Short mmCIF file of C-alpha atoms in Angstrom, two decimals:
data_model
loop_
_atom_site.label_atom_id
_atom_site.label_comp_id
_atom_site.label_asym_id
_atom_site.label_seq_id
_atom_site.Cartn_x
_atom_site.Cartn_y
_atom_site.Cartn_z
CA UNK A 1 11.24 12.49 35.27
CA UNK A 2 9.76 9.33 34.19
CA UNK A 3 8.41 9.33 30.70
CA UNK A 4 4.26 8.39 30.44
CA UNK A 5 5.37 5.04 28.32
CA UNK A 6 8.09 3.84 30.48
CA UNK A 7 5.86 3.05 33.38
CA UNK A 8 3.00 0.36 33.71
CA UNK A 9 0.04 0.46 36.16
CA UNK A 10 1.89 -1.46 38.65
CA UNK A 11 5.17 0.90 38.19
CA UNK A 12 6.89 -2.08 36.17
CA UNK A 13 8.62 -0.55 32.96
CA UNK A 14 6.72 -1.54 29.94
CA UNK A 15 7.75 -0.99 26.05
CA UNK A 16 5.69 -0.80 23.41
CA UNK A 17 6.35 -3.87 20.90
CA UNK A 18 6.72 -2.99 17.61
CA UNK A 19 5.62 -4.98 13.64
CA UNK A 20 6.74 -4.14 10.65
CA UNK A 21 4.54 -4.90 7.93
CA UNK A 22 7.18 -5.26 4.82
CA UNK A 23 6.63 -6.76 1.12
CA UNK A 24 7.13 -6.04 -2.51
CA UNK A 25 4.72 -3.89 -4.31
CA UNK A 26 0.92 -4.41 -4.27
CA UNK A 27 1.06 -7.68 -1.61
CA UNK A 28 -1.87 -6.45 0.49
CA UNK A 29 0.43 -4.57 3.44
CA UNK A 30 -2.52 -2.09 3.98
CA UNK A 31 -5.57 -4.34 3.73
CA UNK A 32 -3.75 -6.25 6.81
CA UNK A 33 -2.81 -2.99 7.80
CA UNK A 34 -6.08 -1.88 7.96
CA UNK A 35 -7.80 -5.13 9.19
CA UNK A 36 -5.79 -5.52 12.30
CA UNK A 37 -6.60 -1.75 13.21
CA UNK A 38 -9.89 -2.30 13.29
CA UNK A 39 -9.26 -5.52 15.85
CA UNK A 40 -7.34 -3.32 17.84
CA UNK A 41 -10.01 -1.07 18.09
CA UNK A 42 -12.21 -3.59 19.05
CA UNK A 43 -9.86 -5.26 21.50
CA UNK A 44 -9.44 -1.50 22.88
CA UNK A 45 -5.67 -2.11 22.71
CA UNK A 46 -3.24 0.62 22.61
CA UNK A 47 -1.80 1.14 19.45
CA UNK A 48 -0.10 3.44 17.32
CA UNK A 49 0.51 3.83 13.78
CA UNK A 50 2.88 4.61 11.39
CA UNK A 51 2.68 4.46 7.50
CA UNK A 52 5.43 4.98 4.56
CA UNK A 53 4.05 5.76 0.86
CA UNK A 54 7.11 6.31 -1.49
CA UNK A 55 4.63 8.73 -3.58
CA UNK A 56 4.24 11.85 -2.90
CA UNK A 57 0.01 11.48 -3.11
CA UNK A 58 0.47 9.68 0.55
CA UNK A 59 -2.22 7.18 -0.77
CA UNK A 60 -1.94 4.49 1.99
CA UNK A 61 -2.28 7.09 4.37
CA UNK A 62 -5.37 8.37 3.44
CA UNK A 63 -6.56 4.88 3.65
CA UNK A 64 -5.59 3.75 7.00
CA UNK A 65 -6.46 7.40 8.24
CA UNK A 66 -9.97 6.70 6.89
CA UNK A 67 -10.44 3.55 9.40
CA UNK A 68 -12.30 4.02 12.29
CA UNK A 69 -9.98 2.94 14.64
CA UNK A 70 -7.68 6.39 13.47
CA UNK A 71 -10.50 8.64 12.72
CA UNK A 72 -11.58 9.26 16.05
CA UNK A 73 -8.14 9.48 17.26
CA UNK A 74 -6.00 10.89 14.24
CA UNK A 75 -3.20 11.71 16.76
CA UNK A 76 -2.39 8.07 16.81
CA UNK A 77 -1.11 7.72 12.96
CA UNK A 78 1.93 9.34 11.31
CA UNK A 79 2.38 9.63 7.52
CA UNK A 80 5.72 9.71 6.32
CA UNK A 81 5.87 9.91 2.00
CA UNK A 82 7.86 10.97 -0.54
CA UNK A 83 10.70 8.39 0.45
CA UNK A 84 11.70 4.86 1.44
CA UNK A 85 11.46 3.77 4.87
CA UNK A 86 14.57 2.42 4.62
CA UNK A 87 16.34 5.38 3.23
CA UNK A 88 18.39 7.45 5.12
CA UNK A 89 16.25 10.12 4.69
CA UNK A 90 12.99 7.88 5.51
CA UNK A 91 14.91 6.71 9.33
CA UNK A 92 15.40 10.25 9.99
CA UNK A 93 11.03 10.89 9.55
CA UNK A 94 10.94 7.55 11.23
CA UNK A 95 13.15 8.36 14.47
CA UNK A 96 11.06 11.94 15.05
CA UNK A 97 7.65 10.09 14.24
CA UNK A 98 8.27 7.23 16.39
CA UNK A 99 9.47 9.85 19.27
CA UNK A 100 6.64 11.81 18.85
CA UNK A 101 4.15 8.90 18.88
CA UNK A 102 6.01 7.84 22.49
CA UNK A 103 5.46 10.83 24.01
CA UNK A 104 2.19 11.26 23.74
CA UNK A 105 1.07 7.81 24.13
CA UNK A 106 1.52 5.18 26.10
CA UNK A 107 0.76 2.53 23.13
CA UNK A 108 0.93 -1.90 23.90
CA UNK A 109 1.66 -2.06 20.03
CA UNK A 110 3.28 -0.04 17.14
CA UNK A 111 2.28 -1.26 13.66
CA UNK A 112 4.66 0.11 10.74
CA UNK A 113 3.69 -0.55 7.37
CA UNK A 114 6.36 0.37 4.55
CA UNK A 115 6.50 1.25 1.33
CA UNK A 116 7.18 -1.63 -1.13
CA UNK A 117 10.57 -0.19 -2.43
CA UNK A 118 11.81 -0.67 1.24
CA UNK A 119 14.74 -2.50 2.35
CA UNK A 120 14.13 -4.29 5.96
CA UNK A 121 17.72 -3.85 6.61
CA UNK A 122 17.91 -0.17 8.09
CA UNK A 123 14.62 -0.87 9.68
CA UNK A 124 15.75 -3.77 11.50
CA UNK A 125 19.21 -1.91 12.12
CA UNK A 126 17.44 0.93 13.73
CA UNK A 127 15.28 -0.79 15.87
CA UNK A 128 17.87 -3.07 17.21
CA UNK A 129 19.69 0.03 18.66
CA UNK A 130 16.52 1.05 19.59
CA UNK A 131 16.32 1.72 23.50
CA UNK A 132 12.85 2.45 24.05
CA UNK A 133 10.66 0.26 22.10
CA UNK A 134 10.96 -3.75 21.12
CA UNK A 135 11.13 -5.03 17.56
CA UNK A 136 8.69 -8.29 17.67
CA UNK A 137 8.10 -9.07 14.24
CA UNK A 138 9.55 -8.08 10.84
CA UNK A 139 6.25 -9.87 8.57
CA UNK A 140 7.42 -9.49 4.49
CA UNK A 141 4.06 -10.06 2.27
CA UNK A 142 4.52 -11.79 -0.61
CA UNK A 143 1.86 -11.91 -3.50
CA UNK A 144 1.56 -15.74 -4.20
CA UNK A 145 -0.03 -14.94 -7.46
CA UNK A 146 3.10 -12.87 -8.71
CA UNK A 147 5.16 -15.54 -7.37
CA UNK A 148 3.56 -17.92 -9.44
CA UNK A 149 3.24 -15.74 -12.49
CA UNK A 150 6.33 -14.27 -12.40
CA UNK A 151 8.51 -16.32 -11.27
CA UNK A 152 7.25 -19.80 -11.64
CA UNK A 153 5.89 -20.41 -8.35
CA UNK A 154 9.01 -18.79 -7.02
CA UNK A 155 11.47 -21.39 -9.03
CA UNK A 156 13.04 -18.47 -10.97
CA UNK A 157 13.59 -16.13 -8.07
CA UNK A 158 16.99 -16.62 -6.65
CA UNK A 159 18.53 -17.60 -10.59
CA UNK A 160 17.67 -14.37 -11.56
CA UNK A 161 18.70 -12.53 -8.60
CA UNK A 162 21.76 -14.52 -9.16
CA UNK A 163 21.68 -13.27 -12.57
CA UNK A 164 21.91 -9.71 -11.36
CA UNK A 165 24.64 -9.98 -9.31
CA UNK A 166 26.68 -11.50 -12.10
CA UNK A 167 26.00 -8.36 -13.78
CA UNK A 168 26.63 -5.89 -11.24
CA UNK A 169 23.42 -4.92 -10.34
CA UNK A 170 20.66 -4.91 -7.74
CA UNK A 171 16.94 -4.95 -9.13
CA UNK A 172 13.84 -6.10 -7.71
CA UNK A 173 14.65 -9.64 -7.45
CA UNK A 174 16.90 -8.88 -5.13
CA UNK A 175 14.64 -6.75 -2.94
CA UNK A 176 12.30 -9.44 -2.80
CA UNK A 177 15.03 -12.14 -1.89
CA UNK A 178 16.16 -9.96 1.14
CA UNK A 179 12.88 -9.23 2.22
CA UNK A 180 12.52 -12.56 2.60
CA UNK A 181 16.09 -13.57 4.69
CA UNK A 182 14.98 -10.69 6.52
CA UNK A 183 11.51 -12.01 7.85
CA UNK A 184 11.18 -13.84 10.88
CA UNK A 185 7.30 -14.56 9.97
CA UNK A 186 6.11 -14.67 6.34
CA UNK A 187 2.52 -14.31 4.57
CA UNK A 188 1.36 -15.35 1.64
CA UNK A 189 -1.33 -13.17 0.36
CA UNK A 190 -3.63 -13.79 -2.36
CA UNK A 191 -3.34 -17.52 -1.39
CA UNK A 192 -6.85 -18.02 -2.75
CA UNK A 193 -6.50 -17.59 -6.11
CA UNK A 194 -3.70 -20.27 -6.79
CA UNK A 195 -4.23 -24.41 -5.94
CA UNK A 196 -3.31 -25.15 -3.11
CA UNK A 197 -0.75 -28.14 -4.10
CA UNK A 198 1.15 -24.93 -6.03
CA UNK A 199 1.27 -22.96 -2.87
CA UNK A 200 2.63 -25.65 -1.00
CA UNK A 201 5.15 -25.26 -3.84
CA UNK A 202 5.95 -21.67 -3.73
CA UNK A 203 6.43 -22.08 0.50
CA UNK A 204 8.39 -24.34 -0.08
CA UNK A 205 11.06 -22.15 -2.21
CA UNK A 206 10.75 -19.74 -0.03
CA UNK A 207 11.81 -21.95 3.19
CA UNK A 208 14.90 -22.33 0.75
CA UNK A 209 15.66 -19.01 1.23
CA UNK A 210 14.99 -18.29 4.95
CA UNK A 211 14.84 -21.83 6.60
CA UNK A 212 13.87 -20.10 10.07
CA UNK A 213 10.83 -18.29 8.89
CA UNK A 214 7.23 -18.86 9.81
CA UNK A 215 4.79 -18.90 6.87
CA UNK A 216 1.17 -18.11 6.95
CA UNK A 217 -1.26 -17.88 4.04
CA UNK A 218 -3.65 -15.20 5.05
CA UNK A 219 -6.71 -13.69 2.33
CA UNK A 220 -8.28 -10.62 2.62
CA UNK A 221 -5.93 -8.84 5.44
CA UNK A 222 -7.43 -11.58 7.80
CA UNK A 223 -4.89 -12.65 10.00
CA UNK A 224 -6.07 -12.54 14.13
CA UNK A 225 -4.01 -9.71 16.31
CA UNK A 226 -3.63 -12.23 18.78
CA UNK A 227 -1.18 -13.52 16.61
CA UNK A 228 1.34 -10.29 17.10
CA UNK A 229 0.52 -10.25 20.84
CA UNK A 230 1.87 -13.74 21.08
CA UNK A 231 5.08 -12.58 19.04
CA UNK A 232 8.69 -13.74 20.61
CA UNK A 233 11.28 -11.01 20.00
CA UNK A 234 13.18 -10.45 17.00
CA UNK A 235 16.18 -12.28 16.72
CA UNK A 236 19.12 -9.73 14.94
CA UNK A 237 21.83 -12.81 16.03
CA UNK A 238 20.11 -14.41 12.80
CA UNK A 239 20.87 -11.86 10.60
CA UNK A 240 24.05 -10.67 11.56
CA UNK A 241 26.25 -12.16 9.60
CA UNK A 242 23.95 -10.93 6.56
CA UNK A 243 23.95 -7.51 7.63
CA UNK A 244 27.37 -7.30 7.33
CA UNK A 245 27.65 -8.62 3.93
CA UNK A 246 24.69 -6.69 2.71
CA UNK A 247 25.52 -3.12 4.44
CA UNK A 248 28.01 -1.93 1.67
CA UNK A 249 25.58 -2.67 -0.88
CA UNK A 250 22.78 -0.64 1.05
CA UNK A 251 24.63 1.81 2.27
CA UNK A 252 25.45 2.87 -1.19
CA UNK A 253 21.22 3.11 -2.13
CA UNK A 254 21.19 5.02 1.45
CA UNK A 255 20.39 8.50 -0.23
CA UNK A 256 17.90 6.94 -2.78
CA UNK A 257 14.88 7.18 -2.18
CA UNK A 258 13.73 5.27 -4.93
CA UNK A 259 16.21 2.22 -5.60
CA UNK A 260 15.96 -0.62 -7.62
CA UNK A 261 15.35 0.56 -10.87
CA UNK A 262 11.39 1.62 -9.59
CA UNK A 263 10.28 4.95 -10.83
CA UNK A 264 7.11 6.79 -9.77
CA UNK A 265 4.84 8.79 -11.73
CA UNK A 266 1.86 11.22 -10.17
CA UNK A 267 -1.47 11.48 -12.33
CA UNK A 268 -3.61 14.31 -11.13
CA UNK A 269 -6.90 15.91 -13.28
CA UNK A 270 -10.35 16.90 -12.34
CA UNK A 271 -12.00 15.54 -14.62
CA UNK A 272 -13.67 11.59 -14.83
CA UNK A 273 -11.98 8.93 -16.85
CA UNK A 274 -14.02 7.40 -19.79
CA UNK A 275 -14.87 4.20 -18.88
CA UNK A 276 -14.51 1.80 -22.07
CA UNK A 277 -11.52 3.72 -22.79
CA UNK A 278 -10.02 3.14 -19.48
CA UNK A 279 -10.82 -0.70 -19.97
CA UNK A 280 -8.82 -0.88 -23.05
CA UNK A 281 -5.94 0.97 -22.22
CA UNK A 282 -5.42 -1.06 -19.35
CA UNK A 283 -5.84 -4.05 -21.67
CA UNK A 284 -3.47 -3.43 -23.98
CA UNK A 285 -0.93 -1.52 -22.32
CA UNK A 286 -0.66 -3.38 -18.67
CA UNK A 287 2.40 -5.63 -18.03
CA UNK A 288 4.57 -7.11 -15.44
CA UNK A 289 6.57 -4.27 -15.34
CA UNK A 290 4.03 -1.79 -13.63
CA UNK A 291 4.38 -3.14 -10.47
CA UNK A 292 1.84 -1.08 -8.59
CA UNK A 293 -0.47 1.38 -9.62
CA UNK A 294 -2.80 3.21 -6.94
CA UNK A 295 -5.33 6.10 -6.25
CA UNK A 296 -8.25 7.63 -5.86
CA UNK A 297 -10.75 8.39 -9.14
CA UNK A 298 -13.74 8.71 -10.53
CA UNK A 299 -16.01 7.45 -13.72
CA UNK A 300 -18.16 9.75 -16.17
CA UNK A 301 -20.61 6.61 -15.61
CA UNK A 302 -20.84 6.54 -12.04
CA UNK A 303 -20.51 10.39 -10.87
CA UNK A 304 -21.21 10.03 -7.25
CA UNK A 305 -18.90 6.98 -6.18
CA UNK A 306 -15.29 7.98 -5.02
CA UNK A 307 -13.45 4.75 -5.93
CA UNK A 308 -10.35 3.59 -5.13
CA UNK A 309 -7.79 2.35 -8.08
CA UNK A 310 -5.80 -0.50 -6.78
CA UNK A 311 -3.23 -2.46 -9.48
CA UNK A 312 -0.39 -5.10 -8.57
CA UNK A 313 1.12 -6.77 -11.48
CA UNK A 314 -1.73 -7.75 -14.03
CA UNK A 315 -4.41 -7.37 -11.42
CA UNK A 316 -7.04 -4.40 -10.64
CA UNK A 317 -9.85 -4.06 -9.01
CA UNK A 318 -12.10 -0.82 -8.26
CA UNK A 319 -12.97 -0.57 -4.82
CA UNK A 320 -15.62 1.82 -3.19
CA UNK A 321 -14.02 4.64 -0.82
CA UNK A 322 -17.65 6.47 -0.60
CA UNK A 323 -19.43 9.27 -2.17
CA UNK A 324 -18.56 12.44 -3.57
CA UNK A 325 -20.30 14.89 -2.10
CA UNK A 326 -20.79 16.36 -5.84
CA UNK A 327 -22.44 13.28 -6.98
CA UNK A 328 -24.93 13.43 -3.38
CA UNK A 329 -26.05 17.08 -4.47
CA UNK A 330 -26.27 16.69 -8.29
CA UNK A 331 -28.62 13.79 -7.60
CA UNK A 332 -32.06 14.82 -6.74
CA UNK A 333 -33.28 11.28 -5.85
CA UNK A 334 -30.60 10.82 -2.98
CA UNK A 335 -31.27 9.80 0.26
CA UNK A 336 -30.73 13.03 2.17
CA UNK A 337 -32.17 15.48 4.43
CA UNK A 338 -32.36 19.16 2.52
CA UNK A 339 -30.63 20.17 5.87
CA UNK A 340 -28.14 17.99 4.63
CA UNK A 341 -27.69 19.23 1.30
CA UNK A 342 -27.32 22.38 2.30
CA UNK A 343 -24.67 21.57 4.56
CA UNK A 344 -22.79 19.31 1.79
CA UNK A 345 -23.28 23.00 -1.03
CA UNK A 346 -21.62 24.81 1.84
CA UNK A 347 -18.47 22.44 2.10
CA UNK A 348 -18.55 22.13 -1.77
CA UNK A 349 -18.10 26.18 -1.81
CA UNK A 350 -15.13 25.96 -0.12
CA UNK A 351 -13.36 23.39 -2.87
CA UNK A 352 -11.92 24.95 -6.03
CA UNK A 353 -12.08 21.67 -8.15
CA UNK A 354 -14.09 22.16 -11.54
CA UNK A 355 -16.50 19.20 -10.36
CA UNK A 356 -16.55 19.85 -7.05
CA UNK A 357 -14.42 17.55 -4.44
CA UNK A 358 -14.49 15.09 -7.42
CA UNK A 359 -10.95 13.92 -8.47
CA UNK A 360 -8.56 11.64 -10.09
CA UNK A 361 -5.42 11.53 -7.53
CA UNK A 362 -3.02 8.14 -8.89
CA UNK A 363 0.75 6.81 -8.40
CA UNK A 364 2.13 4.42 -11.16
CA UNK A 365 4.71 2.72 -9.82
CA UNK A 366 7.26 0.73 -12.36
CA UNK A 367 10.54 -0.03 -14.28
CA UNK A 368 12.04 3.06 -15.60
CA UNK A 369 11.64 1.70 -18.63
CA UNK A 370 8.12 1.19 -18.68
CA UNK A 371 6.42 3.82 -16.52
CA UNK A 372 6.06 6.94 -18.69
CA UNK A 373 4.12 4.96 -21.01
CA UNK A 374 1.60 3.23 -19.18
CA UNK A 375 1.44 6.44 -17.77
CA UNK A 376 0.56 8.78 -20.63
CA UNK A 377 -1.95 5.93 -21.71
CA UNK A 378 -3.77 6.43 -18.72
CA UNK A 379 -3.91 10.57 -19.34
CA UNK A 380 -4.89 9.49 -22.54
CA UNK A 381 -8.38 7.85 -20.48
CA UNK A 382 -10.01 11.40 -19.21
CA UNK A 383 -12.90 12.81 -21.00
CA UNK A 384 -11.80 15.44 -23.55
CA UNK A 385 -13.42 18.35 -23.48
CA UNK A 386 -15.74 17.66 -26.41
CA UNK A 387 -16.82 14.58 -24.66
CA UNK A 388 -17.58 16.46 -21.06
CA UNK A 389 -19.87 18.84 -22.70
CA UNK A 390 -21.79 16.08 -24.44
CA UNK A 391 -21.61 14.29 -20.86
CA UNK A 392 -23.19 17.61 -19.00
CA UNK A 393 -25.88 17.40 -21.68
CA UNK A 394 -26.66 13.83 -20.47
CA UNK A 395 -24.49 11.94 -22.84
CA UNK A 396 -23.66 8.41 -21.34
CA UNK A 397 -20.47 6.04 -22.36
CA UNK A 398 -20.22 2.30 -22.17
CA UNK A 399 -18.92 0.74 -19.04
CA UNK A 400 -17.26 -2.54 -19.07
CA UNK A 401 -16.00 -2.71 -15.54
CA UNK A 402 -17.75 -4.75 -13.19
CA UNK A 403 -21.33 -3.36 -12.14
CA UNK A 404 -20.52 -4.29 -8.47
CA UNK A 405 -17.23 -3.20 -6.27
CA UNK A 406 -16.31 -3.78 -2.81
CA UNK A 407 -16.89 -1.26 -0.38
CA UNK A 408 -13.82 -1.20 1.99
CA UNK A 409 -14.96 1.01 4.59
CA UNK A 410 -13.80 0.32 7.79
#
């Protein structure tokens, strides 16, 4: 019998086409991620999706599961966490999520976002052996500002991969170097915040690396879906030879499902951070090395916003998920029916947090050398318990952090 995806209204055989959505740490793969969701939602095009969070907290996949395009059809997402895409553990999730997706769908496009530990090499592998579905584009993210901070516009990269294969090892700067040879269409993200005579600069060392590979500067996730629709098929002649030279080298990380040096770290605690003291921690004891930092949180200052911590490199911003439905039923002067409230006690009855559904759920991402302490500074943020009873008695803090954030419902 004829599978529901292998036949077209016209009986022709159709397969979906398939993106990958690849890139270091923190270069925007779920804002795009998210953004062209929501045009395929709008466009009513078929399309599933699948999402890979190294961290066991599955943070990206709460996000894209929180778009509309996936809430009213949650059977057309799969989560797979705790591991690298790319790991041999990660195409094993990938293989029974992908053939699960299939057969129950009948999608036009699949749109795979990885983790940023992850290795396009398996991926591409897999999908090339693939019989069912056809790999369109591999798109690698790159952070401009990183680039340019980092590595001088992108000047330093290759030396110092260079450098680590004169020593014997493989550490980020190689990741990001094959992510690139990898790619047959680049973006530049955070394009904005860098001049534009600079980021002519930084594409330019990067067409040094992969002469064959488109590059867009996109800002904000906005780049048009009409753009992957239009997408010529993946070329694996042009990485062949690479493959081959690279596959030892892989195949020895294979089992790792966190190569490269990267180490992750899992904050979870009730209660709120302190605000001024959460400022100046992340003043003093941010660097280069935390490469991504991520989660959902809360502020003793601003009880009923759920926010969302987002960190690449030197760079946060808080973003606004929603409310907690805590904060809606503390405050009397809400905007709600008592119908409502009722409803929102009943639900809050059910949660066995000590503030409710209230709660401080983050990844920290970074070198091995580095990650443990950035992390126990962070611990170091929550409100002791001195300072929560002086809170419940209506004790404010100072709050440095921007007055207004982003809401990135969508």
């Amino acid at each position: 019998m004829t599978s529901p995806h292998e036949l077209g209204s016209t009986g022709a055989s159709t397969r979906a086409s398939v993106v990958i959505l690849n890139g270091f740490l923190g270069s925007g793969k779920t804002t795009l991620f998210r953004n062209l969701l929501a045009q395929a939602k709008q466009r009513n095009l078929a399309t599933c999706a699948i999402v890979n969070d190294m961290s066991e907290l599955d943070i990206d996949g709460e996000l894209i599961g929180n778009t509309r395009a996936v809430e009213e059809n949650t059977g057309v997402l799969r989560s797979i966490h705790s591991c690298v895409l790319g790991s041999k553990q990660g195409i094993a999730k990938l293989d029974a999520a992908l053939e699960e997706l299939l057969s129950r769908h009948a999608p036009e496009l699949v749109i795979i976002e990885t983790s940023g530990g992850c290795h396009p090499l398996p991926l591409v592998e897999y999908f090339n052996e693939h019989g069912e579905v056809d790999l369109k584009g591999v798109f690698v993210l790159v952070d401009s500002l990183m680039l340019a901070h980092d590595y001088e516009y992108g000047e330093t990269l290759v030396p110092r991969m260079q450098n680590n294969m004169a020593q014997g090892r493989r550490g980020t700067e190689n990741l990001l170097v094959e992510q690139i040879m990898f790619c047959n269409h680049l973006i530049l993200t955070k394009a904005d915040r860098i001049k534009e005579q600079k980021l002519r600069e930084v594409a330019g060392f990067i067409q040094s690396i992969n002469p064959f590979v488109t590059v867009l500067s996109v800002i904000y996730g906005r780049l048009s879906i009409d753009y992957l629709l239009e997408l010529q098929p993946y070329d694996y002649s042009k990485v062949a030879d690479l493959v081959e030279e690279l596959k030892p080298a892989l195949e020895a990380e294979e089992n790792d499902d966190r190569p490269y040096d990267l180490a992750t770290r899992v904050i979870k605690d009730d209660r709120p951070f302190h605000p001024q003291r959460l400022w100046d921690t992340c003043h003093r004891y941010l660097d280069q090395r935390i490469y991504r930092s991520k989660g959902f949180f809360w502020l003793a200052s601003r009880s009923k916003l759920s926010l969302l911590w987002n960190q690449a490199a030197g760079s946060i911003s808080l973003e606004m998920v929603g409310y907690w439905r805590s904060g809606l039923v503390e405050d009397e002067k809400s905007d709600i029916s008592e119908s409502e409230r009722q409803q929102l006690k009943e639900m809050l009855a059910e949660k066995s947090g000590r503030f409710g559904d209230r709660r401080c759920d983050l990844t920290v991402i970074g070198d091995q050398s580095q990650v443990d302490r950035f992390t126990e500074a962070l611990r170091s943020c929550f409100l002791t318990e001195d300072e929560i009873a002086r809170w419940e008695k209506g004790r404010t803090f100072p709050d440095p952090w921007p007055k207004k954030v982003r809401n990135i419902a969508g």
